[in-house]
PDB file of C-alpha atoms in Angstrom:
ATOM      1  CA  MET A   1       2.002 -19.694  12.296  1.00  0.00           C
ATOM      2  CA  LYS A   2       3.645 -17.198  14.612  1.00  0.00           C
ATOM      3  CA  ASP A   3       1.245 -14.670  16.133  1.00  0.00           C
ATOM      4  CA  PHE A   4       2.623 -11.164  15.701  1.00  0.00           C
ATOM      5  CA  ALA A   5      -0.229  -9.386  17.462  1.00  0.00           C
ATOM      6  CA  THR A   6       1.717  -8.455  20.627  1.00  0.00           C
ATOM      7  CA  GLN A   7       5.112  -7.884  19.034  1.00  0.00           C
ATOM      8  CA  ARG A   8       6.889  -4.871  17.606  1.00  0.00           C
ATOM      9  CA  ALA A   9       6.859  -4.056  13.921  1.00  0.00           C
ATOM     10  CA  GLN A  10       8.584  -6.625  11.744  1.00  0.00           C
ATOM     11  CA  VAL A  11       9.817  -3.753   9.567  1.00  0.00           C
ATOM     12  CA  SER A  12      10.788  -0.434  11.167  1.00  0.00           C
ATOM     13  CA  LEU A  13      12.739   2.064   9.053  1.00  0.00           C
ATOM     14  CA  ILE A  14      14.026   5.582   9.658  1.00  0.00           C
ATOM     15  CA  CYS A  15      15.324   7.451   6.631  1.00  0.00           C
ATOM     16  CA  GLY A  16      16.836  10.909   6.509  1.00  0.00           C
ATOM     17  CA  ILE A  17      19.543  13.156   5.155  1.00  0.00           C
ATOM     18  CA  ALA A  18      23.015  11.614   5.423  1.00  0.00           C
ATOM     19  CA  PRO A  19      26.298  13.562   5.755  1.00  0.00           C
ATOM     20  CA  ASP A  20      26.739  13.465   1.961  1.00  0.00           C
ATOM     21  CA  GLY A  21      23.468  15.364   1.536  1.00  0.00           C
ATOM     22  CA  GLY A  22      21.454  12.492   0.074  1.00  0.00           C
ATOM     23  CA  THR A  23      18.663  10.458   1.650  1.00  0.00           C
ATOM     24  CA  SER A  24      19.892   7.304   3.373  1.00  0.00           C
ATOM     25  CA  LEU A  25      18.592   4.554   5.611  1.00  0.00           C
ATOM     26  CA  LEU A  26      19.622   5.767   9.074  1.00  0.00           C
ATOM     27  CA  ASP A  27      18.136   3.067  11.276  1.00  0.00           C
ATOM     28  CA  ARG A  28      16.221  -0.148  10.739  1.00  0.00           C
ATOM     29  CA  HIS A  29      14.757  -3.169  12.457  1.00  0.00           C
ATOM     30  CA  VAL A  30      13.844  -6.090  10.185  1.00  0.00           C
ATOM     31  CA  GLU A  31      12.733  -9.562  11.250  1.00  0.00           C
ATOM     32  CA  TRP A  32      11.077 -12.655   9.794  1.00  0.00           C
ATOM     33  CA  PRO A  33       9.451 -12.902   7.313  1.00  0.00           C
ATOM     34  CA  TRP A  34      11.149  -9.801   5.909  1.00  0.00           C
ATOM     35  CA  SER A  35      14.581  -9.017   4.556  1.00  0.00           C
ATOM     36  CA  LEU A  36      15.866  -5.654   3.410  1.00  0.00           C
ATOM     37  CA  PRO A  37      18.573  -5.096   0.793  1.00  0.00           C
ATOM     38  CA  ARG A  38      20.434  -1.822   0.992  1.00  0.00           C
ATOM     39  CA  GLY A  39      18.576   1.142  -0.443  1.00  0.00           C
ATOM     40  CA  TYR A  40      19.840   2.787  -3.610  1.00  0.00           C
ATOM     41  CA  ARG A  41      19.615   6.212  -5.253  1.00  0.00           C
ATOM     42  CA  ARG A  42      18.590   5.533  -8.811  1.00  0.00           C
ATOM     43  CA  ALA A  43      18.446   9.283  -9.632  1.00  0.00           C
ATOM     44  CA  GLY A  44      21.699  10.272  -7.954  1.00  0.00           C
ATOM     45  CA  LEU A  45      22.492  12.153  -4.765  1.00  0.00           C
ATOM     46  CA  THR A  46      19.527  14.519  -4.884  1.00  0.00           C
ATOM     47  CA  GLY A  47      16.982  11.880  -5.917  1.00  0.00           C
ATOM     48  CA  PRO A  48      14.855   9.658  -3.708  1.00  0.00           C
ATOM     49  CA  LEU A  49      16.200   6.677  -1.830  1.00  0.00           C
ATOM     50  CA  THR A  50      14.583   3.518  -3.186  1.00  0.00           C
ATOM     51  CA  VAL A  51      13.890   0.911  -0.496  1.00  0.00           C
ATOM     52  CA  LEU A  52      12.720  -2.588  -1.409  1.00  0.00           C
ATOM     53  CA  PRO A  53      11.643  -4.773   1.530  1.00  0.00           C
ATOM     54  CA  GLN A  54      11.326  -8.420   0.492  1.00  0.00           C
ATOM     55  CA  CYS A  55       8.955 -10.923   2.086  1.00  0.00           C
ATOM     56  CA  ALA A  56       9.861 -14.615   2.258  1.00  0.00           C
ATOM     57  CA  GLY A  57       7.433 -16.474   0.035  1.00  0.00           C
ATOM     58  CA  ALA A  58       5.651 -13.211  -0.899  1.00  0.00           C
ATOM     59  CA  ALA A  59       2.627 -14.463   1.034  1.00  0.00           C
ATOM     60  CA  LEU A  60       0.458 -13.334   3.944  1.00  0.00           C
ATOM     61  CA  LEU A  61      -0.925 -16.376   5.737  1.00  0.00           C
ATOM     62  CA  PRO A  62      -4.151 -16.724   7.760  1.00  0.00           C
ATOM     63  CA  GLY A  63      -3.648 -15.439  11.293  1.00  0.00           C
ATOM     64  CA  ASP A  64      -0.586 -13.377  10.364  1.00  0.00           C
ATOM     65  CA  HIS A  65      -0.510  -9.816  11.648  1.00  0.00           C
ATOM     66  CA  TRP A  66       2.225  -7.759  10.042  1.00  0.00           C
ATOM     67  CA  ARG A  67       3.242  -4.330  11.264  1.00  0.00           C
ATOM     68  CA  HIS A  68       5.385  -1.861   9.347  1.00  0.00           C
ATOM     69  CA  GLU A  69       6.698   1.534  10.446  1.00  0.00           C
ATOM     70  CA  VAL A  70       8.449   3.946   8.070  1.00  0.00           C
ATOM     71  CA  THR A  71       9.600   7.474   8.956  1.00  0.00           C
ATOM     72  CA  VAL A  72      11.196   9.917   6.536  1.00  0.00           C
ATOM     73  CA  GLN A  73      12.907  12.724   8.416  1.00  0.00           C
ATOM     74  CA  ALA A  74      12.893  16.379   7.379  1.00  0.00           C
ATOM     75  CA  GLY A  75      13.963  16.970   3.792  1.00  0.00           C
ATOM     76  CA  GLY A  76      14.335  13.287   2.923  1.00  0.00           C
ATOM     77  CA  SER A  77      12.782  11.538  -0.050  1.00  0.00           C
ATOM     78  CA  VAL A  78      11.942   7.821  -0.147  1.00  0.00           C
ATOM     79  CA  ASP A  79      10.332   5.492  -2.663  1.00  0.00           C
ATOM     80  CA  LEU A  80       9.126   2.380  -0.859  1.00  0.00           C
ATOM     81  CA  LEU A  81       8.605  -0.403  -3.391  1.00  0.00           C
ATOM     82  CA  SER A  82       7.285  -3.945  -3.102  1.00  0.00           C
ATOM     83  CA  ALA A  83       9.045  -6.888  -4.694  1.00  0.00           C
ATOM     84  CA  GLY A  84       6.005  -7.983  -6.682  1.00  0.00           C
ATOM     85  CA  ALA A  85       2.425  -8.828  -5.791  1.00  0.00           C
ATOM     86  CA  LEU A  86       1.642 -10.132  -2.302  1.00  0.00           C
ATOM     87  CA  MET A  87      -0.449 -13.317  -2.172  1.00  0.00           C
ATOM     88  CA  ILE A  88      -3.168 -13.331   0.506  1.00  0.00           C
ATOM     89  CA  HIS A  89      -3.996 -16.906   1.541  1.00  0.00           C
ATOM     90  CA  ALA A  90      -7.315 -18.257   2.827  1.00  0.00           C
ATOM     91  CA  ASP A  91      -8.152 -20.337   5.864  1.00  0.00           C
ATOM     92  CA  ALA A  92     -10.840 -22.762   4.707  1.00  0.00           C
ATOM     93  CA  ARG A  93     -11.085 -24.503   8.077  1.00  0.00           C
ATOM     94  CA  ARG A  94     -11.159 -21.677  10.648  1.00  0.00           C
ATOM     95  CA  GLY A  95     -11.814 -18.590   8.545  1.00  0.00           C
ATOM     96  CA  ARG A  96      -9.015 -16.521  10.086  1.00  0.00           C
ATOM     97  CA  GLU A  97      -8.198 -13.200   8.468  1.00  0.00           C
ATOM     98  CA  CYS A  98      -4.822 -11.729   7.582  1.00  0.00           C
ATOM     99  CA  CYS A  99      -3.859  -8.303   8.928  1.00  0.00           C
ATOM    100  CA  SER A 100      -1.316  -5.789   7.669  1.00  0.00           C
ATOM    101  CA  ASP A 101      -0.695  -2.420   9.366  1.00  0.00           C
ATOM    102  CA  TRP A 102       1.368   0.437   7.938  1.00  0.00           C
ATOM    103  CA  THR A 103       2.366   3.405  10.087  1.00  0.00           C
ATOM    104  CA  LEU A 104       3.951   6.013   7.820  1.00  0.00           C
ATOM    105  CA  ARG A 105       5.372   9.438   8.684  1.00  0.00           C
ATOM    106  CA  ALA A 106       6.859  12.191   6.542  1.00  0.00           C
ATOM    107  CA  ASP A 107       8.467  15.024   8.522  1.00  0.00           C
ATOM    108  CA  ARG A 108       8.785  18.656   7.441  1.00  0.00           C
ATOM    109  CA  GLY A 109       9.459  18.944   3.711  1.00  0.00           C
ATOM    110  CA  ALA A 110       9.910  15.176   3.260  1.00  0.00           C
ATOM    111  CA  THR A 111       8.483  12.979   0.503  1.00  0.00           C
ATOM    112  CA  LEU A 112       7.306   9.413   1.047  1.00  0.00           C
ATOM    113  CA  ARG A 113       5.953   7.359  -1.837  1.00  0.00           C
ATOM    114  CA  HIS A 114       4.636   3.882  -1.026  1.00  0.00           C
ATOM    115  CA  LEU A 115       4.391   2.369  -4.505  1.00  0.00           C
ATOM    116  CA  ALA A 116       3.004  -1.046  -3.603  1.00  0.00           C
ATOM    117  CA  ASP A 117       2.021  -3.652  -6.172  1.00  0.00           C
ATOM    118  CA  PRO A 118      -1.567  -4.979  -6.049  1.00  0.00           C
ATOM    119  CA  ASN A 119      -2.451  -7.670  -3.515  1.00  0.00           C
ATOM    120  CA  VAL A 120      -3.766 -10.984  -4.851  1.00  0.00           C
ATOM    121  CA  LEU A 121      -6.541 -12.700  -2.900  1.00  0.00           C
ATOM    122  CA  MET A 122      -6.853 -16.460  -2.958  1.00  0.00           C
ATOM    123  CA  SER A 123     -10.455 -17.660  -3.030  1.00  0.00           C
ATOM    124  CA  GLY A 124     -11.879 -17.264   0.478  1.00  0.00           C
ATOM    125  CA  ALA A 125      -9.083 -15.010   1.723  1.00  0.00           C
ATOM    126  CA  LYS A 126      -9.945 -12.434   4.382  1.00  0.00           C
ATOM    127  CA  MET A 127      -7.708  -9.395   4.415  1.00  0.00           C
ATOM    128  CA  HIS A 128      -7.719  -6.306   6.656  1.00  0.00           C
ATOM    129  CA  GLN A 129      -5.118  -3.606   6.217  1.00  0.00           C
ATOM    130  CA  ARG A 130      -4.804  -0.367   8.162  1.00  0.00           C
ATOM    131  CA  ILE A 131      -2.697   2.536   6.906  1.00  0.00           C
ATOM    132  CA  THR A 132      -1.950   5.613   9.011  1.00  0.00           C
ATOM    133  CA  LEU A 133      -0.045   8.450   7.367  1.00  0.00           C
ATOM    134  CA  THR A 134       1.228  11.463   9.340  1.00  0.00           C
ATOM    135  CA  LEU A 135       2.468  14.527   7.450  1.00  0.00           C
ATOM    136  CA  ASP A 136       4.356  17.537   8.758  1.00  0.00           C
ATOM    137  CA  VAL A 137       4.416  20.961   7.109  1.00  0.00           C
ATOM    138  CA  GLY A 138       5.407  20.791   3.435  1.00  0.00           C
ATOM    139  CA  ALA A 139       5.537  16.999   3.359  1.00  0.00           C
ATOM    140  CA  ARG A 140       4.232  15.065   0.375  1.00  0.00           C
ATOM    141  CA  ALA A 141       3.104  11.468  -0.006  1.00  0.00           C
ATOM    142  CA  VAL A 142       1.844   8.966  -2.554  1.00  0.00           C
ATOM    143  CA  LEU A 143       0.088   5.730  -1.606  1.00  0.00           C
ATOM    144  CA  PHE A 144      -0.767   2.875  -3.970  1.00  0.00           C
ATOM    145  CA  ASP A 145      -3.444   0.430  -2.789  1.00  0.00           C
ATOM    146  CA  GLY A 146      -4.899  -2.277  -5.035  1.00  0.00           C
ATOM    147  CA  PHE A 147      -6.181  -5.831  -5.104  1.00  0.00           C
ATOM    148  CA  CYS A 148      -7.673  -8.568  -7.254  1.00  0.00           C
ATOM    149  CA  ARG A 149      -8.795 -12.171  -6.842  1.00  0.00           C
ATOM    150  CA  ARG A 150      -6.340 -14.788  -8.071  1.00  0.00           C
ATOM    151  CA  ASP A 151      -9.185 -16.578  -9.881  1.00  0.00           C
ATOM    152  CA  PRO A 152     -11.983 -14.111 -10.700  1.00  0.00           C
ATOM    153  CA  ALA A 153     -14.197 -16.974 -11.907  1.00  0.00           C
ATOM    154  CA  ALA A 154     -13.977 -18.979  -8.670  1.00  0.00           C
ATOM    155  CA  PRO A 155     -17.204 -19.293  -6.632  1.00  0.00           C
ATOM    156  CA  ASP A 156     -17.814 -17.301  -3.460  1.00  0.00           C
ATOM    157  CA  ALA A 157     -15.882 -18.827  -0.557  1.00  0.00           C
ATOM    158  CA  GLY A 158     -16.608 -16.119   1.999  1.00  0.00           C
ATOM    159  CA  GLY A 159     -13.619 -13.889   1.313  1.00  0.00           C
ATOM    160  CA  VAL A 160     -13.461 -10.193   2.133  1.00  0.00           C
ATOM    161  CA  TRP A 161     -11.177  -7.191   1.536  1.00  0.00           C
ATOM    162  CA  LYS A 162     -11.020  -4.333   4.054  1.00  0.00           C
ATOM    163  CA  SER A 163      -8.722  -1.320   3.869  1.00  0.00           C
ATOM    164  CA  ASP A 164      -8.728   1.609   6.319  1.00  0.00           C
ATOM    165  CA  LEU A 165      -6.732   4.759   5.586  1.00  0.00           C
ATOM    166  CA  GLN A 166      -6.236   7.722   7.912  1.00  0.00           C
ATOM    167  CA  VAL A 167      -4.202  10.780   6.914  1.00  0.00           C
ATOM    168  CA  VAL A 168      -3.341  13.234   9.695  1.00  0.00           C
ATOM    169  CA  ARG A 169      -1.182  16.300  10.157  1.00  0.00           C
ATOM    170  CA  ALA A 170       1.653  16.318  12.666  1.00  0.00           C
ATOM    171  CA  ASP A 171      -0.509  18.427  15.001  1.00  0.00           C
ATOM    172  CA  GLY A 172      -3.064  15.613  15.123  1.00  0.00           C
ATOM    173  CA  HIS A 173      -5.658  17.186  12.810  1.00  0.00           C
ATOM    174  CA  THR A 174      -7.259  14.571  10.561  1.00  0.00           C
ATOM    175  CA  LEU A 175      -7.125  15.469   6.872  1.00  0.00           C
ATOM    176  CA  PHE A 176      -9.336  12.587   5.844  1.00  0.00           C
ATOM    177  CA  ARG A 177     -10.298   8.988   6.493  1.00  0.00           C
ATOM    178  CA  GLU A 178     -11.331   6.350   4.022  1.00  0.00           C
ATOM    179  CA  ARG A 179     -12.710   2.859   4.509  1.00  0.00           C
ATOM    180  CA  GLN A 180     -13.040   0.293   1.744  1.00  0.00           C
ATOM    181  CA  HIS A 181     -14.961  -2.951   2.309  1.00  0.00           C
ATOM    182  CA  VAL A 182     -15.949  -5.507  -0.299  1.00  0.00           C
ATOM    183  CA  THR A 183     -16.899  -9.164  -0.039  1.00  0.00           C
ATOM    184  CA  GLU A 184     -16.046 -11.913  -2.466  1.00  0.00           C
ATOM    185  CA  ALA A 185     -19.718 -12.045  -3.430  1.00  0.00           C
ATOM    186  CA  ASP A 186     -19.563  -8.319  -4.277  1.00  0.00           C
ATOM    187  CA  LEU A 187     -16.529  -8.886  -6.503  1.00  0.00           C
ATOM    188  CA  ILE A 188     -18.277 -11.705  -8.340  1.00  0.00           C
ATOM    189  CA  ALA A 189     -21.278  -9.423  -8.924  1.00  0.00           C
ATOM    190  CA  LEU A 190     -19.033  -6.613 -10.198  1.00  0.00           C
ATOM    191  CA  LYS A 191     -17.372  -8.992 -12.649  1.00  0.00           C
ATOM    192  CA  ALA A 192     -20.800  -9.862 -14.060  1.00  0.00           C
ATOM    193  CA  LEU A 193     -21.551  -6.225 -14.918  1.00  0.00           C
ATOM    194  CA  PRO A 194     -20.765  -4.776 -18.368  1.00  0.00           C
ATOM    195  CA  GLY A 195     -17.011  -4.259 -18.630  1.00  0.00           C
ATOM    196  CA  GLY A 196     -16.202  -7.245 -16.415  1.00  0.00           C
ATOM    197  CA  MET A 197     -13.982  -5.372 -13.955  1.00  0.00           C
ATOM    198  CA  THR A 198     -12.096  -7.715 -11.595  1.00  0.00           C
ATOM    199  CA  ALA A 199      -9.277  -5.601 -10.099  1.00  0.00           C
ATOM    200  CA  PHE A 200      -9.488  -2.328  -8.205  1.00  0.00           C
ATOM    201  CA  GLY A 201      -6.974   0.262  -7.101  1.00  0.00           C
ATOM    202  CA  THR A 202      -6.594   3.635  -5.449  1.00  0.00           C
ATOM    203  CA  VAL A 203      -3.720   6.082  -5.735  1.00  0.00           C
ATOM    204  CA  THR A 204      -3.717   8.766  -3.045  1.00  0.00           C
ATOM    205  CA  LEU A 205      -1.540  11.829  -3.653  1.00  0.00           C
ATOM    206  CA  ILE A 206      -1.094  14.256  -0.743  1.00  0.00           C
ATOM    207  CA  GLY A 207       0.520  17.607  -1.419  1.00  0.00           C
ATOM    208  CA  SER A 208       0.281  17.338  -5.197  1.00  0.00           C
ATOM    209  CA  ALA A 209      -2.300  17.016  -7.961  1.00  0.00           C
ATOM    210  CA  PRO A 210      -0.453  16.054 -11.150  1.00  0.00           C
ATOM    211  CA  PHE A 211      -3.501  14.926 -13.173  1.00  0.00           C
ATOM    212  CA  GLU A 212      -6.471  16.717 -14.691  1.00  0.00           C
ATOM    213  CA  ASN A 213      -9.596  15.876 -12.735  1.00  0.00           C
ATOM    214  CA  GLY A 214     -11.752  13.445 -14.691  1.00  0.00           C
ATOM    215  CA  PRO A 215     -11.183  10.255 -16.702  1.00  0.00           C
ATOM    216  CA  LEU A 216      -7.663   8.971 -17.315  1.00  0.00           C
ATOM    217  CA  ASP A 217      -6.488   7.134 -20.423  1.00  0.00           C
ATOM    218  CA  LEU A 218      -5.268   3.760 -19.112  1.00  0.00           C
ATOM    219  CA  PRO A 219      -5.575   0.586 -21.234  1.00  0.00           C
ATOM    220  CA  ASP A 220      -8.137  -2.026 -20.110  1.00  0.00           C
ATOM    221  CA  CYS A 221      -9.189   0.181 -17.201  1.00  0.00           C
ATOM    222  CA  TYR A 222     -11.706   2.739 -16.159  1.00  0.00           C
ATOM    223  CA  ALA A 223      -9.831   5.359 -14.194  1.00  0.00           C
ATOM    224  CA  ALA A 224     -10.575   8.850 -12.964  1.00  0.00           C
ATOM    225  CA  ALA A 225      -8.892  11.515 -10.858  1.00  0.00           C
ATOM    226  CA  GLY A 226     -10.585  13.797  -8.360  1.00  0.00           C
ATOM    227  CA  ALA A 227      -9.638  16.308  -5.689  1.00  0.00           C
ATOM    228  CA  ALA A 228      -8.968  15.012  -2.186  1.00  0.00           C
ATOM    229  CA  ARG A 229     -10.928  16.491   0.688  1.00  0.00           C
ATOM    230  CA  GLY A 230      -9.968  20.012   1.705  1.00  0.00           C
ATOM    231  CA  GLY A 231      -7.552  20.487  -1.189  1.00  0.00           C
ATOM    232  CA  ALA A 232      -5.114  18.020   0.376  1.00  0.00           C
ATOM    233  CA  GLY A 233      -4.173  16.548  -2.990  1.00  0.00           C
ATOM    234  CA  GLN A 234      -5.726  14.138  -5.434  1.00  0.00           C
ATOM    235  CA  ILE A 235      -7.202  10.633  -5.473  1.00  0.00           C
ATOM    236  CA  LEU A 236      -7.214   8.280  -8.442  1.00  0.00           C
ATOM    237  CA  ARG A 237      -9.705   5.405  -8.674  1.00  0.00           C
ATOM    238  CA  ILE A 238      -9.041   2.489 -11.000  1.00  0.00           C
ATOM    239  CA  ALA A 239     -11.220  -0.447 -12.051  1.00  0.00           C
ATOM    240  CA  ALA A 240      -9.405  -2.889 -14.344  1.00  0.00           C
ATOM    241  CA  THR A 241     -10.406  -5.914 -16.369  1.00  0.00           C
ATOM    242  CA  THR A 242      -7.635  -8.058 -14.894  1.00  0.00           C
ATOM    243  CA  GLY A 243      -5.000  -7.941 -12.184  1.00  0.00           C
ATOM    244  CA  GLY A 244      -2.393  -7.607 -14.920  1.00  0.00           C
ATOM    245  CA  ALA A 245      -4.167  -4.542 -16.309  1.00  0.00           C
ATOM    246  CA  LEU A 246      -4.225  -2.975 -12.832  1.00  0.00           C
ATOM    247  CA  ASP A 247      -0.529  -3.689 -12.385  1.00  0.00           C
ATOM    248  CA  ARG A 248       0.240  -2.066 -15.745  1.00  0.00           C
ATOM    249  CA  ALA A 249      -1.881   0.947 -14.796  1.00  0.00           C
ATOM    250  CA  PHE A 250       0.048   1.344 -11.541  1.00  0.00           C
ATOM    251  CA  ARG A 251       3.331   1.175 -13.436  1.00  0.00           C
ATOM    252  CA  GLN A 252       2.173   3.757 -15.959  1.00  0.00           C
ATOM    253  CA  ILE A 253       1.072   6.096 -13.170  1.00  0.00           C
ATOM    254  CA  ARG A 254       4.477   5.738 -11.518  1.00  0.00           C
ATOM    255  CA  THR A 255       6.090   7.201 -14.605  1.00  0.00           C
ATOM    256  CA  LEU A 256       3.784  10.239 -14.475  1.00  0.00           C
ATOM    257  CA  ILE A 257       4.100  11.342 -10.845  1.00  0.00           C
TER     258      ILE A 257
END
């Protein structure tokens, strides 16, 4: 498999206000394994631009290192969607991990919503994603981050999920950092607890807090909302009985934000 470690981002997008006053895709670089249909404005000229990058095979393979860069210029509004769940494959022979980096930026007064579907881990898969979000004055952002095992009943094969998030202001000040780390053995132990939770998600909202702090009513899930550090926004935590339940919870939340 091609090693992307020393190469530029496979997906690099710049979105901003077009001459007609709506948000448009102003510049892009897209290479294998990605393709990018034209963005569309599902809510009309003043609504967000919906962008839907598509990955060939919808799979991240062992040793792959994907890089993505998305900038929304001042006043723009973008919904970045995924074309379904991403499958994270395992390397039974050499134990290589998969890496996925996202560098996101929302300039002054812009809105960037990365509404990703949950990732699905094959047994033994090792995944490390790093997300860096930079926000200028008045910018807002929403980040969806979730995962589940493809077969929650499969035995431990040494898999691991790691996710690092850093949110900074344009002046370099760090708003907050978050690191999630869980092994396949941990996930098996969590499934054995009362409730049998097998899928887990986080929704990070910066610049808004649309939910009451406390438990949320989502079917087949335990979910709760709480304030982000320093009044930066709100964070939702979700534990679901199945990957399908987590996916449905994400979709329900999308309709509420």
